[in-house]
Amino acid sequence: MYWIKNKKIKEVIGIVIIGMMLLSLVGCGTSTSDEEAQPSAVASEGEVKQEEEAVVLRLEGGDWGYPSPYLHYSRGPGGYKMQLIFDSLLESGEEGVIPWLAKEWEIAEDGLSYIFTLQQDVKWHDGQPLTPEDVKFSFEYFEKHPPVWNPVMVGNEPIVKEIEILEDNRLKFILGEKDATILEKIGTVRIIPEHIWSGVEDPDSFQDEGAVIGCGPYKLTDYNKEHETYEFTAFEDYWGPKQRVEKIQFVPVSDEIMAFENKEIDVIGIGSDLLDRYQNDPQFKVLENPAFWGYRLSLNMEKNLLFKEKDIRQAIAYGIDQEEMVEKVARGAAIAGSAGYLPKNHIWYNPTVKKYPFDEEKAKTLLGDKKLSFELLTGDSNAEVRIAELMKISLEKIGVEIEIKSVDMKTRDNAVSTGNYEMALIGHGGWGRDADILRTRYSDIPGYENEQINALAEEQLREMDIAKRKELISALQELIAEEIPMIPVYNTTGYTVYRPNTYDGWMYMFDHHSVSHGKLSYLERE
Amino acid sequence: MKKKRKILGFKQYIIIFLCIITLNFFIPRLMPGDPFTFLSAEEGQDHTAFSSEDIERHKKYYGLDQPLWQQYISYVRNLLKGDLGYSIHYKEEVLTLVLSRIAWTLSLVIASVLLSAAIGVFLGTISAYYRNSSLDKILYSGLITLSEVPSFIIALVMLFYFAAHLKLFPLSGGMSHFVDFSSRWEMIKDILLHAFLPLMALTITRIGEFYLLARNSMISILDKAYIKTARGKGLKRRRILFYHALRNAIPPIVTRIFLSFGGALGGAVLVENVFNYPGVGRLMRQGVFFRDYPLIQGIFVVMTLFVLVMNYTADAIYKKLDPRVS
């Protein structure tokens, strides 16, 4: 049995054209039915009241769970909805993290303690004041009951050893060891009200209205699981920047583009094929998304010892034509992956790392007279299958044979996590996060161990000086690119289209690819 | 349609039900993957990668760390108590989830079966009366072709043409949201408007089977002596067809109506996904996608029950209507 995905609808257009012929028959069939509906009702519904002062935005819905820190689903749209309600000490701005609930902070010389000063007069949605005790409570509660998005724990270890409440609305966080990424981690932990949660024993089943009382810019005013709708309304006593959008409504959508065309939703993501339709029309504004979502080729060196040889890995990298894939699969809406992992839009991307453009000669020289054959495991999405097919063709040219095995996403993920694959194509987001992802990504490649990489990765984590840390990260990217223990394929960009007449405040967070996810998109900014 | 249907007893239904719930339990668990391992996401989508500690903790919370046979026993035990379990993805009671959506699906399914039966029987009767005329031939080939097209393809065609192109109908969902309806009637109208295209997609594919059934039985009935008598008496054509003849063709059609619910339910699952309709079809897709075992099991149990009850009813009605079956 196969399931239709919304995106697949577009691909069926071909069939539809044939289907149009059938339609004349359909017309005959339906005309006998008694239920001729009046079209007028739709027309009036389509015209959303636009003249009013308050901006009401409509976005693509879908059920992403009750937006409490415990009940939202793990995908992005779930977590970011929760974040509209719940603020954290810091927030993601356009350039980096910015002060939020904490208006300023100091880091001790030894890097082992942080002092945050909270904003004054912060109120919860139920009118109670936010206190430093709430902040301390949130960290301790999350330690005991891990939420869905869980930055307070790394493995089984909490990131903060102790929290002291100081006078003047200040808090002191004491750490076990120096960690360059800690500020961002502490900064993203949601703050929840002690007066509600202190009595909650099993937060995973806490569905009460209290579960969505936060101190963020928006209150949840409607949620319907079966219809997959949400309504967020601006919180009038919000401590922070004024909301430019009064209401954010998420409505069910069968096809994004058709819904946008019919003015049912106000912002969409498109690929490059539709770019011409919107680009030169002043009604619309088009933004190119930063490339923080990407595909990479994972090599299992435990399963196939040949991958332990650097020459072979490099040969494969030369044998993959990234540009062709960007052109043919992503239709130009992507950037070839950087061999140093961090993509071009990453704030710490190193442009000087070794590059592997498609090069038959170099690949053949590196391979010598070895004839190789591998099995490539991929998911079953259209893009993945096409990437795999192109890999097969280009690798054949250098004398590497691959056999493609395409399975559904969960099956592939399971095979990869149990090490039951030779080569796997995998796609995921998060490529824009803190450069510490290099350490985690490259430390658990099955069968691969590189002391230099490990040492550098560890060193950057302990380096508190930002400029120095950036240098270490640059060096690490160069090393990784040379070693190429996994092969980044490409990072997708895609475009965001909206009608500036309706709303023009969209903004990208420095590490994320979706304008509708960040709360700053809905608030006044300088 | 002369073949006799084998009538099953109540006990046999219980056995079938037990077999199905056992399969329900094991099939989702035989699929590779589990509800907590996320290494990848759909294009443009973020995901949370749970650490191995988190995965263990979650498995324990949902009882998935126990041996399979123990899970099976507690599943059956809970089921007997009417407890369908707790959805891992939706974080809600499966029963609540299914109940909140089943009405949408069942209304679609029931309405589409009844509607397609009515249209099918009407057209079949006409076809039988004008047998071998060009009208008969057009109806016959047209409806046979349509019934071979899967309902979701028809749904897509309708979505593009009637909703996106002509803008006669809404693109998706079960009703309009964040709109103040001036009256109850406005709301009902809105719900019907949203249901229209999914309903049509499901109906159109089923007209063919009722049409064929009605046409065949009518053809044999129209040759019967009592019809000739009726004609001889000078009765009106309409009365002969829809009163004297159709009455005798009804039993197999009624049975077929009940038997069709199963198939229509399967079609609805796909059509709902095309229109983002808030029924169990969408729920099921998410369930399979996220390997949400309790949810998949729960939906299948409810669907199985529905189909079995319908089959049982079909048998019972058939016995009532046709005394030759014992």
XYZ file of C-alpha atoms in Angstrom, chain B residues 2 16 33 54 62 74 78 113-114 131 145 178 181 190 210 217 219 223 234-235 238 244 248 250 260 285 319:
27
model
C -26.757 -16.841 -8.711
C -11.971 -14.077 12.623
C 12.130 0.788 12.771
C 15.963 9.081 25.795
C 5.244 2.965 26.759
C -1.347 -6.933 27.990
C -6.532 -4.092 27.702
C -22.164 3.787 -0.500
C -25.807 4.780 -0.329
C -30.657 -3.315 -23.276
C -14.096 2.239 -16.946
C -11.884 30.733 12.345
C -21.163 31.028 11.210
C -20.121 24.569 5.071
C -24.093 -1.399 -8.232
C -30.641 -8.843 -12.027
C -32.262 -8.226 -17.192
C -37.887 -11.570 -18.960
C -50.928 -1.564 -19.659
C -49.127 -0.332 -16.559
C -41.995 3.696 -14.687
C -42.623 -4.539 -9.928
C -37.494 -8.333 -6.780
C -33.482 -5.605 -4.211
C -19.345 -2.463 0.142
C -1.097 7.407 7.591
C -31.423 -14.494 5.388
